[in-house]
C-alpha positions as a LaTeX table, in Angstrom:
\begin{tabular}{lrrr}
\hline
Residue & $x$ (\AA) & $y$ (\AA) & $z$ (\AA) \\
\hline
Unk1 & 94.14 & 63.55 & 22.94 \\
Unk2 & 95.86 & 60.78 & 25.36 \\
Unk3 & 98.10 & 59.59 & 23.18 \\
Unk4 & 99.59 & 63.32 & 22.92 \\
Unk5 & 99.51 & 62.96 & 27.18 \\
Unk6 & 101.54 & 59.97 & 27.51 \\
Unk7 & 103.84 & 61.42 & 24.63 \\
Unk8 & 104.61 & 64.57 & 26.41 \\
Unk9 & 104.87 & 62.43 & 29.39 \\
Unk10 & 107.87 & 60.33 & 27.70 \\
Unk11 & 109.57 & 63.73 & 26.73 \\
Unk12 & 109.98 & 64.73 & 29.78 \\
Unk13 & 110.99 & 61.65 & 31.12 \\
Unk14 & 113.46 & 61.53 & 28.43 \\
Unk15 & 114.40 & 64.97 & 29.26 \\
Unk16 & 114.76 & 64.32 & 32.70 \\
Unk17 & 116.90 & 61.93 & 31.38 \\
Unk18 & 119.33 & 63.70 & 29.46 \\
Unk19 & 120.34 & 66.51 & 31.86 \\
Unk20 & 122.34 & 64.29 & 34.48 \\
Unk21 & 122.37 & 60.71 & 33.35 \\
Unk22 & 125.46 & 58.37 & 34.42 \\
Unk23 & 126.97 & 57.15 & 31.24 \\
Unk24 & 127.29 & 53.07 & 31.88 \\
Unk25 & 127.68 & 51.66 & 28.85 \\
Unk26 & 131.18 & 50.79 & 29.40 \\
Unk27 & 132.81 & 48.78 & 31.16 \\
Unk28 & 133.73 & 49.24 & 34.79 \\
Unk29 & 131.56 & 52.47 & 34.82 \\
Unk30 & 131.38 & 53.99 & 38.39 \\
Unk31 & 127.66 & 55.53 & 39.31 \\
Unk32 & 126.68 & 58.33 & 42.41 \\
Unk33 & 122.98 & 58.05 & 43.66 \\
Unk34 & 121.92 & 59.85 & 46.19 \\
Unk35 & 119.79 & 58.79 & 49.03 \\
Unk36 & 116.95 & 59.31 & 48.72 \\
Unk37 & 116.73 & 60.68 & 45.29 \\
Unk38 & 116.40 & 59.34 & 41.63 \\
Unk39 & 119.13 & 58.82 & 39.30 \\
Unk40 & 119.07 & 58.07 & 35.78 \\
Unk41 & 121.44 & 55.21 & 34.11 \\
Unk42 & 122.40 & 54.91 & 30.17 \\
Unk43 & 122.56 & 51.31 & 29.81 \\
Unk44 & 122.13 & 50.77 & 26.16 \\
Unk45 & 121.68 & 52.44 & 22.92 \\
Unk46 & 118.78 & 52.14 & 21.20 \\
Unk47 & 116.90 & 48.75 & 22.95 \\
Unk48 & 114.53 & 48.04 & 20.19 \\
Unk49 & 116.55 & 46.90 & 17.77 \\
Unk50 & 118.70 & 44.48 & 19.70 \\
Unk51 & 116.95 & 40.68 & 19.62 \\
Unk52 & 117.36 & 40.57 & 23.34 \\
Unk53 & 118.48 & 42.50 & 26.28 \\
Unk54 & 118.86 & 41.81 & 29.85 \\
Unk55 & 119.69 & 43.88 & 33.17 \\
Unk56 & 120.80 & 41.78 & 36.30 \\
Unk57 & 121.11 & 43.68 & 40.04 \\
Unk58 & 123.68 & 41.60 & 41.59 \\
Unk59 & 122.96 & 38.95 & 39.23 \\
Unk60 & 119.57 & 39.07 & 40.38 \\
Unk61 & 117.80 & 39.42 & 36.47 \\
Unk62 & 115.19 & 43.45 & 37.14 \\
Unk63 & 113.61 & 42.97 & 33.19 \\
Unk64 & 114.58 & 41.70 & 29.94 \\
Unk65 & 112.96 & 42.06 & 26.32 \\
Unk66 & 113.66 & 42.39 & 23.26 \\
Unk67 & 112.58 & 42.59 & 19.18 \\
Unk68 & 110.73 & 38.78 & 19.71 \\
Unk69 & 109.30 & 39.19 & 22.57 \\
Unk70 & 107.35 & 41.00 & 25.48 \\
Unk71 & 109.28 & 43.33 & 27.92 \\
Unk72 & 109.24 & 42.43 & 31.34 \\
Unk73 & 108.80 & 44.52 & 33.84 \\
Unk74 & 111.69 & 46.35 & 35.94 \\
Unk75 & 110.27 & 46.24 & 39.78 \\
Unk76 & 109.12 & 48.77 & 41.58 \\
Unk77 & 110.88 & 52.11 & 41.76 \\
Unk78 & 112.53 & 51.24 & 38.32 \\
Unk79 & 111.88 & 51.87 & 34.86 \\
Unk80 & 113.43 & 51.46 & 31.16 \\
Unk81 & 113.25 & 53.23 & 28.23 \\
Unk82 & 114.07 & 51.18 & 25.70 \\
Unk83 & 113.95 & 53.96 & 22.66 \\
Unk84 & 117.48 & 55.29 & 24.80 \\
Unk85 & 118.75 & 52.26 & 26.65 \\
Unk86 & 117.84 & 54.80 & 30.20 \\
Unk87 & 117.03 & 53.40 & 33.18 \\
Unk88 & 115.57 & 55.44 & 36.60 \\
Unk89 & 115.92 & 54.62 & 39.96 \\
Unk90 & 113.78 & 56.68 & 42.45 \\
Unk91 & 113.88 & 56.98 & 46.01 \\
Unk92 & 117.25 & 55.19 & 46.57 \\
Unk93 & 117.93 & 52.91 & 48.73 \\
Unk94 & 121.19 & 52.03 & 49.82 \\
Unk95 & 120.38 & 48.22 & 48.72 \\
Unk96 & 120.32 & 49.50 & 45.25 \\
Unk97 & 124.72 & 49.90 & 46.16 \\
Unk98 & 125.24 & 46.90 & 43.39 \\
Unk99 & 126.58 & 45.50 & 40.87 \\
Unk100 & 124.30 & 46.46 & 37.30 \\
Unk101 & 125.45 & 43.79 & 34.33 \\
Unk102 & 123.68 & 44.56 & 31.11 \\
Unk103 & 123.53 & 41.52 & 28.17 \\
Unk104 & 122.21 & 42.19 & 24.99 \\
Unk105 & 122.51 & 40.01 & 21.81 \\
Unk106 & 121.90 & 41.77 & 18.26 \\
Unk107 & 119.40 & 40.93 & 15.04 \\
Unk108 & 121.18 & 38.49 & 13.76 \\
Unk109 & 120.90 & 35.98 & 17.60 \\
Unk110 & 124.91 & 36.10 & 17.70 \\
Unk111 & 126.25 & 39.15 & 18.80 \\
Unk112 & 126.08 & 39.45 & 22.47 \\
Unk113 & 128.00 & 41.91 & 24.48 \\
Unk114 & 128.36 & 42.07 & 27.90 \\
Unk115 & 129.58 & 44.44 & 30.60 \\
Unk116 & 128.75 & 46.55 & 34.42 \\
Unk117 & 128.75 & 49.06 & 35.78 \\
Unk118 & 129.10 & 49.71 & 39.08 \\
Unk119 & 126.35 & 51.89 & 41.49 \\
Unk120 & 127.03 & 53.39 & 44.81 \\
Unk121 & 124.51 & 55.24 & 47.11 \\
Unk122 & 125.73 & 57.96 & 49.50 \\
Unk123 & 123.69 & 59.91 & 52.12 \\
Unk124 & 124.31 & 63.85 & 51.85 \\
Unk125 & 125.62 & 66.53 & 53.47 \\
Unk126 & 123.56 & 68.90 & 54.51 \\
Unk127 & 124.89 & 71.19 & 56.71 \\
Unk128 & 127.76 & 72.23 & 58.11 \\
Unk129 & 129.48 & 74.34 & 61.15 \\
Unk130 & 132.61 & 76.07 & 61.72 \\
Unk131 & 133.98 & 77.17 & 64.39 \\
Unk132 & 137.52 & 78.90 & 66.44 \\
Unk133 & 139.59 & 79.05 & 69.28 \\
Unk134 & 142.42 & 80.74 & 70.25 \\
Unk135 & 145.34 & 79.08 & 71.96 \\
Unk136 & 148.00 & 79.73 & 74.11 \\
Unk137 & 150.60 & 81.87 & 72.14 \\
Unk138 & 148.46 & 83.37 & 69.71 \\
Unk139 & 147.52 & 80.75 & 67.99 \\
Unk140 & 143.64 & 79.37 & 66.90 \\
Unk141 & 142.09 & 76.40 & 66.79 \\
Unk142 & 139.55 & 75.89 & 64.36 \\
Unk143 & 137.41 & 73.09 & 63.44 \\
Unk144 & 134.83 & 72.10 & 60.76 \\
Unk145 & 131.87 & 69.44 & 61.18 \\
Unk146 & 129.19 & 68.50 & 59.45 \\
Unk147 & 126.28 & 65.64 & 61.23 \\
Unk148 & 125.36 & 63.86 & 57.95 \\
Unk149 & 126.71 & 62.42 & 54.35 \\
Unk150 & 128.65 & 59.87 & 53.33 \\
Unk151 & 132.55 & 59.83 & 52.45 \\
Unk152 & 132.78 & 63.81 & 53.32 \\
Unk153 & 135.59 & 65.65 & 52.36 \\
Unk154 & 137.24 & 68.79 & 53.71 \\
Unk155 & 138.56 & 71.84 & 52.30 \\
Unk156 & 139.88 & 75.05 & 53.57 \\
Unk157 & 139.91 & 78.14 & 52.31 \\
Unk158 & 141.31 & 81.42 & 52.78 \\
Unk159 & 140.35 & 84.81 & 51.05 \\
Unk160 & 139.52 & 82.14 & 48.66 \\
Unk161 & 142.41 & 80.78 & 47.87 \\
Unk162 & 143.46 & 77.52 & 49.19 \\
Unk163 & 145.08 & 77.28 & 52.62 \\
Unk164 & 148.81 & 76.75 & 52.22 \\
Unk165 & 150.24 & 74.25 & 55.43 \\
Unk166 & 152.81 & 77.31 & 56.03 \\
Unk167 & 149.48 & 78.34 & 57.97 \\
Unk168 & 149.11 & 75.69 & 60.59 \\
Unk169 & 150.89 & 74.39 & 63.19 \\
Unk170 & 149.49 & 71.61 & 63.61 \\
Unk171 & 146.39 & 69.13 & 61.29 \\
Unk172 & 146.30 & 68.95 & 57.63 \\
Unk173 & 144.21 & 70.69 & 55.18 \\
Unk174 & 141.77 & 67.73 & 54.66 \\
Unk175 & 141.13 & 67.04 & 58.37 \\
Unk176 & 138.79 & 68.64 & 60.48 \\
Unk177 & 140.77 & 70.29 & 63.21 \\
Unk178 & 143.30 & 72.58 & 62.28 \\
Unk179 & 145.58 & 75.66 & 64.69 \\
Unk180 & 146.67 & 78.20 & 62.66 \\
Unk181 & 149.31 & 80.33 & 63.67 \\
Unk182 & 149.33 & 82.98 & 65.11 \\
Unk183 & 149.29 & 85.23 & 61.61 \\
Unk184 & 146.16 & 84.26 & 60.40 \\
Unk185 & 143.32 & 85.92 & 59.62 \\
Unk186 & 140.68 & 86.89 & 56.95 \\
Unk187 & 137.56 & 85.23 & 55.81 \\
Unk188 & 137.86 & 81.23 & 56.17 \\
Unk189 & 135.87 & 78.53 & 54.15 \\
Unk190 & 135.16 & 75.48 & 54.88 \\
Unk191 & 133.34 & 73.20 & 51.70 \\
Unk192 & 132.30 & 69.35 & 52.83 \\
Unk193 & 131.08 & 67.29 & 50.79 \\
Unk194 & 131.13 & 64.33 & 48.33 \\
Unk195 & 129.80 & 63.00 & 45.23 \\
Unk196 & 126.45 & 64.05 & 45.61 \\
Unk197 & 126.07 & 66.97 & 47.26 \\
Unk198 & 128.27 & 70.32 & 49.08 \\
Unk199 & 128.18 & 72.53 & 51.34 \\
Unk200 & 129.83 & 75.32 & 52.12 \\
Unk201 & 130.34 & 77.61 & 55.60 \\
Unk202 & 132.83 & 80.62 & 55.96 \\
Unk203 & 134.01 & 82.33 & 59.39 \\
Unk204 & 135.98 & 85.75 & 59.43 \\
Unk205 & 138.52 & 85.42 & 61.80 \\
Unk206 & 140.69 & 88.16 & 63.57 \\
Unk207 & 144.25 & 87.29 & 65.24 \\
Unk208 & 144.32 & 86.73 & 69.03 \\
Unk209 & 145.97 & 88.52 & 71.59 \\
Unk210 & 145.91 & 88.44 & 75.48 \\
Unk211 & 143.63 & 90.45 & 76.63 \\
Unk212 & 143.57 & 91.85 & 80.99 \\
Unk213 & 140.62 & 94.26 & 81.22 \\
Unk214 & 137.11 & 94.81 & 82.69 \\
Unk215 & 133.75 & 94.96 & 80.66 \\
Unk216 & 130.95 & 96.27 & 82.41 \\
Unk217 & 132.62 & 95.64 & 85.81 \\
Unk218 & 133.67 & 91.57 & 84.80 \\
Unk219 & 137.49 & 90.92 & 84.59 \\
Unk220 & 138.41 & 89.65 & 81.11 \\
Unk221 & 141.08 & 88.01 & 80.82 \\
Unk222 & 142.93 & 85.24 & 78.95 \\
Unk223 & 144.13 & 84.87 & 74.96 \\
Unk224 & 140.19 & 86.40 & 73.07 \\
Unk225 & 140.13 & 87.12 & 69.24 \\
Unk226 & 141.59 & 90.91 & 69.07 \\
Unk227 & 138.06 & 92.30 & 67.70 \\
Unk228 & 137.53 & 91.71 & 71.72 \\
Unk229 & 139.48 & 94.14 & 72.04 \\
Unk230 & 135.95 & 96.54 & 71.52 \\
Unk231 & 134.12 & 95.17 & 74.44 \\
Unk232 & 136.40 & 96.82 & 76.67 \\
Unk233 & 135.89 & 99.65 & 79.50 \\
Unk234 & 139.64 & 99.85 & 80.33 \\
Unk235 & 141.97 & 98.62 & 78.52 \\
Unk236 & 145.16 & 97.25 & 79.93 \\
Unk237 & 148.05 & 97.03 & 77.73 \\
Unk238 & 149.06 & 93.10 & 76.50 \\
Unk239 & 151.05 & 90.79 & 78.04 \\
Unk240 & 152.89 & 89.09 & 76.36 \\
Unk241 & 152.41 & 85.88 & 78.40 \\
Unk242 & 150.02 & 85.15 & 80.99 \\
Unk243 & 153.46 & 84.27 & 84.59 \\
Unk244 & 152.10 & 80.31 & 84.66 \\
Unk245 & 152.80 & 80.18 & 81.18 \\
Unk246 & 156.36 & 81.25 & 81.80 \\
Unk247 & 159.02 & 78.28 & 81.89 \\
Unk248 & 161.91 & 79.58 & 81.27 \\
Unk249 & 161.65 & 82.32 & 84.04 \\
Unk250 & 160.08 & 79.59 & 86.36 \\
Unk251 & 163.18 & 77.30 & 85.71 \\
Unk252 & 165.78 & 79.98 & 85.74 \\
Unk253 & 164.43 & 81.08 & 89.44 \\
Unk254 & 164.50 & 76.90 & 90.54 \\
Unk255 & 168.19 & 77.31 & 89.39 \\
Unk256 & 169.56 & 79.78 & 90.84 \\
Unk257 & 167.63 & 78.70 & 93.72 \\
Unk258 & 169.96 & 76.10 & 93.22 \\
Unk259 & 173.30 & 77.37 & 93.17 \\
Unk260 & 172.80 & 79.32 & 96.33 \\
Unk261 & 171.82 & 76.39 & 98.14 \\
Unk262 & 175.45 & 75.18 & 96.77 \\
Unk263 & 177.22 & 78.16 & 97.73 \\
Unk264 & 176.48 & 78.02 & 101.18 \\
Unk265 & 176.49 & 74.66 & 101.89 \\
Unk266 & 180.03 & 74.97 & 100.74 \\
Unk267 & 180.23 & 77.83 & 103.19 \\
Unk268 & 179.22 & 76.05 & 106.25 \\
Unk269 & 181.69 & 72.94 & 105.37 \\
Unk270 & 184.93 & 75.46 & 105.12 \\
Unk271 & 183.85 & 77.03 & 107.87 \\
Unk272 & 183.33 & 73.79 & 109.83 \\
Unk273 & 186.60 & 72.31 & 109.07 \\
Unk274 & 188.81 & 75.93 & 109.71 \\
Unk275 & 187.12 & 75.96 & 113.13 \\
Unk276 & 187.96 & 72.10 & 114.10 \\
Unk277 & 191.40 & 72.70 & 113.27 \\
Unk278 & 191.44 & 75.83 & 115.51 \\
Unk279 & 189.95 & 73.59 & 117.83 \\
Unk280 & 192.65 & 70.86 & 117.96 \\
Unk281 & 195.25 & 73.48 & 118.20 \\
Unk282 & 193.75 & 74.98 & 120.96 \\
Unk283 & 193.83 & 71.64 & 123.02 \\
Unk284 & 198.08 & 70.98 & 122.09 \\
Unk285 & 199.39 & 71.04 & 125.13 \\
Unk286 & 202.61 & 74.22 & 125.95 \\
Unk287 & 205.72 & 73.42 & 125.46 \\
Unk288 & 208.34 & 72.70 & 127.91 \\
Unk289 & 211.95 & 73.78 & 127.84 \\
Unk290 & 214.69 & 74.51 & 130.47 \\
Unk291 & 217.23 & 77.18 & 130.79 \\
Unk292 & 220.59 & 75.70 & 131.91 \\
Unk293 & 222.79 & 78.33 & 133.38 \\
Unk294 & 226.16 & 78.59 & 135.26 \\
Unk295 & 227.07 & 81.12 & 136.88 \\
Unk296 & 230.79 & 82.07 & 137.54 \\
Unk297 & 232.42 & 82.01 & 141.13 \\
Unk298 & 235.87 & 81.06 & 142.32 \\
Unk299 & 235.73 & 77.54 & 142.49 \\
Unk300 & 238.78 & 75.16 & 143.80 \\
Unk301 & 240.97 & 73.37 & 141.84 \\
Unk302 & 238.75 & 69.75 & 142.73 \\
Unk303 & 235.47 & 71.00 & 141.39 \\
Unk304 & 238.04 & 72.71 & 138.09 \\
Unk305 & 238.35 & 69.37 & 137.79 \\
Unk306 & 235.68 & 67.43 & 137.77 \\
Unk307 & 233.75 & 69.47 & 135.72 \\
Unk308 & 236.44 & 69.19 & 132.94 \\
Unk309 & 236.75 & 65.23 & 133.07 \\
Unk310 & 232.77 & 65.77 & 132.04 \\
Unk311 & 231.98 & 67.65 & 129.61 \\
Unk312 & 228.15 & 68.63 & 129.01 \\
Unk313 & 227.02 & 70.75 & 126.02 \\
Unk314 & 223.87 & 72.56 & 126.77 \\
Unk315 & 221.89 & 74.58 & 123.89 \\
Unk316 & 219.30 & 76.60 & 123.94 \\
Unk317 & 215.56 & 75.00 & 122.70 \\
Unk318 & 212.74 & 76.91 & 122.31 \\
Unk319 & 209.32 & 76.20 & 120.30 \\
Unk320 & 207.29 & 78.94 & 121.47 \\
Unk321 & 207.33 & 82.82 & 119.72 \\
Unk322 & 206.08 & 83.99 & 123.55 \\
Unk323 & 208.51 & 86.40 & 125.97 \\
Unk324 & 209.64 & 84.65 & 128.37 \\
Unk325 & 209.42 & 85.23 & 131.88 \\
Unk326 & 213.08 & 85.52 & 133.79 \\
Unk327 & 213.80 & 84.49 & 137.16 \\
Unk328 & 217.09 & 85.67 & 139.20 \\
Unk329 & 219.66 & 82.89 & 140.33 \\
Unk330 & 220.87 & 83.41 & 143.65 \\
Unk331 & 224.73 & 83.77 & 143.74 \\
Unk332 & 225.96 & 80.82 & 145.34 \\
Unk333 & 228.14 & 79.51 & 143.09 \\
Unk334 & 226.02 & 76.47 & 141.82 \\
Unk335 & 224.54 & 75.15 & 139.01 \\
Unk336 & 220.76 & 75.52 & 138.79 \\
Unk337 & 218.19 & 73.91 & 136.24 \\
Unk338 & 215.29 & 75.72 & 136.03 \\
Unk339 & 212.13 & 73.97 & 135.36 \\
Unk340 & 209.19 & 76.28 & 133.50 \\
Unk341 & 206.46 & 75.83 & 131.92 \\
Unk342 & 204.69 & 78.24 & 130.34 \\
Unk343 & 201.26 & 78.60 & 130.55 \\
\hline
\end{tabular}
């Protein structure tokens, strides 16, 4: 009865090992184990046919045995079954990540073989959190995170299809945070995993809209998921963008103000120059001219002769357009020079 029980235990062990073993019979094989879990490593074929076999962990002997020698027992948490060459490690620890070297000698004692496998122990991913937040201009920030796990990789899908780069404004498909374009909506799923675990979390996202309304007396204003419109008691039609964000209009207003100030400055300078020139003309003194007239009167020959000896030529010079005042001269037969200043 005891032998039957022992055989049953052995069959269960082999069965468990066959379910998900890591094949370490080739040199350079890589195996991955879950931290705190168990792993089966297929080290060799039937070890009972070998003259000698040995397993080392980072050059430290774990166990050895052969057809002519007693099997040395592996340390605690390790077990080995020579019938199928399967080694089991229970409750994996990080220190179990190591190089395992297997050395075998055939029955003839001359055929030696040696190979190495690498075992990596990783902490599994236990939970995933996915969230979204509306940004300005209708873009949407999506974050996917996990609290635990070693060598974690992220993958995003939309409606069961891989998310495309054309759907992204920034970030990449394997990153924790990405920014989606305005038109993206649907069932967004974030897959987080490593070699020993895999967790999937999904979120239904809708496009973002600028909502300005009241809900139960509270004002709601900002970029929110379009589904938030159902919370509004009184909805105010969407405005394209908050005025504080409309930089183009702000810059246009500033430029218009600068142009207006420039035109006013130029006008002031021109008026100032004209006023200065007007004052300069006003300060100039009035021109003086002489009006010489000769009255023909009977004269004696001596005076005529004297006049002929000295010929004087007069001309009338005018520098002003003002109306000239006429002064009547006395008819006394004399020549007068009347000097006037027009004011």
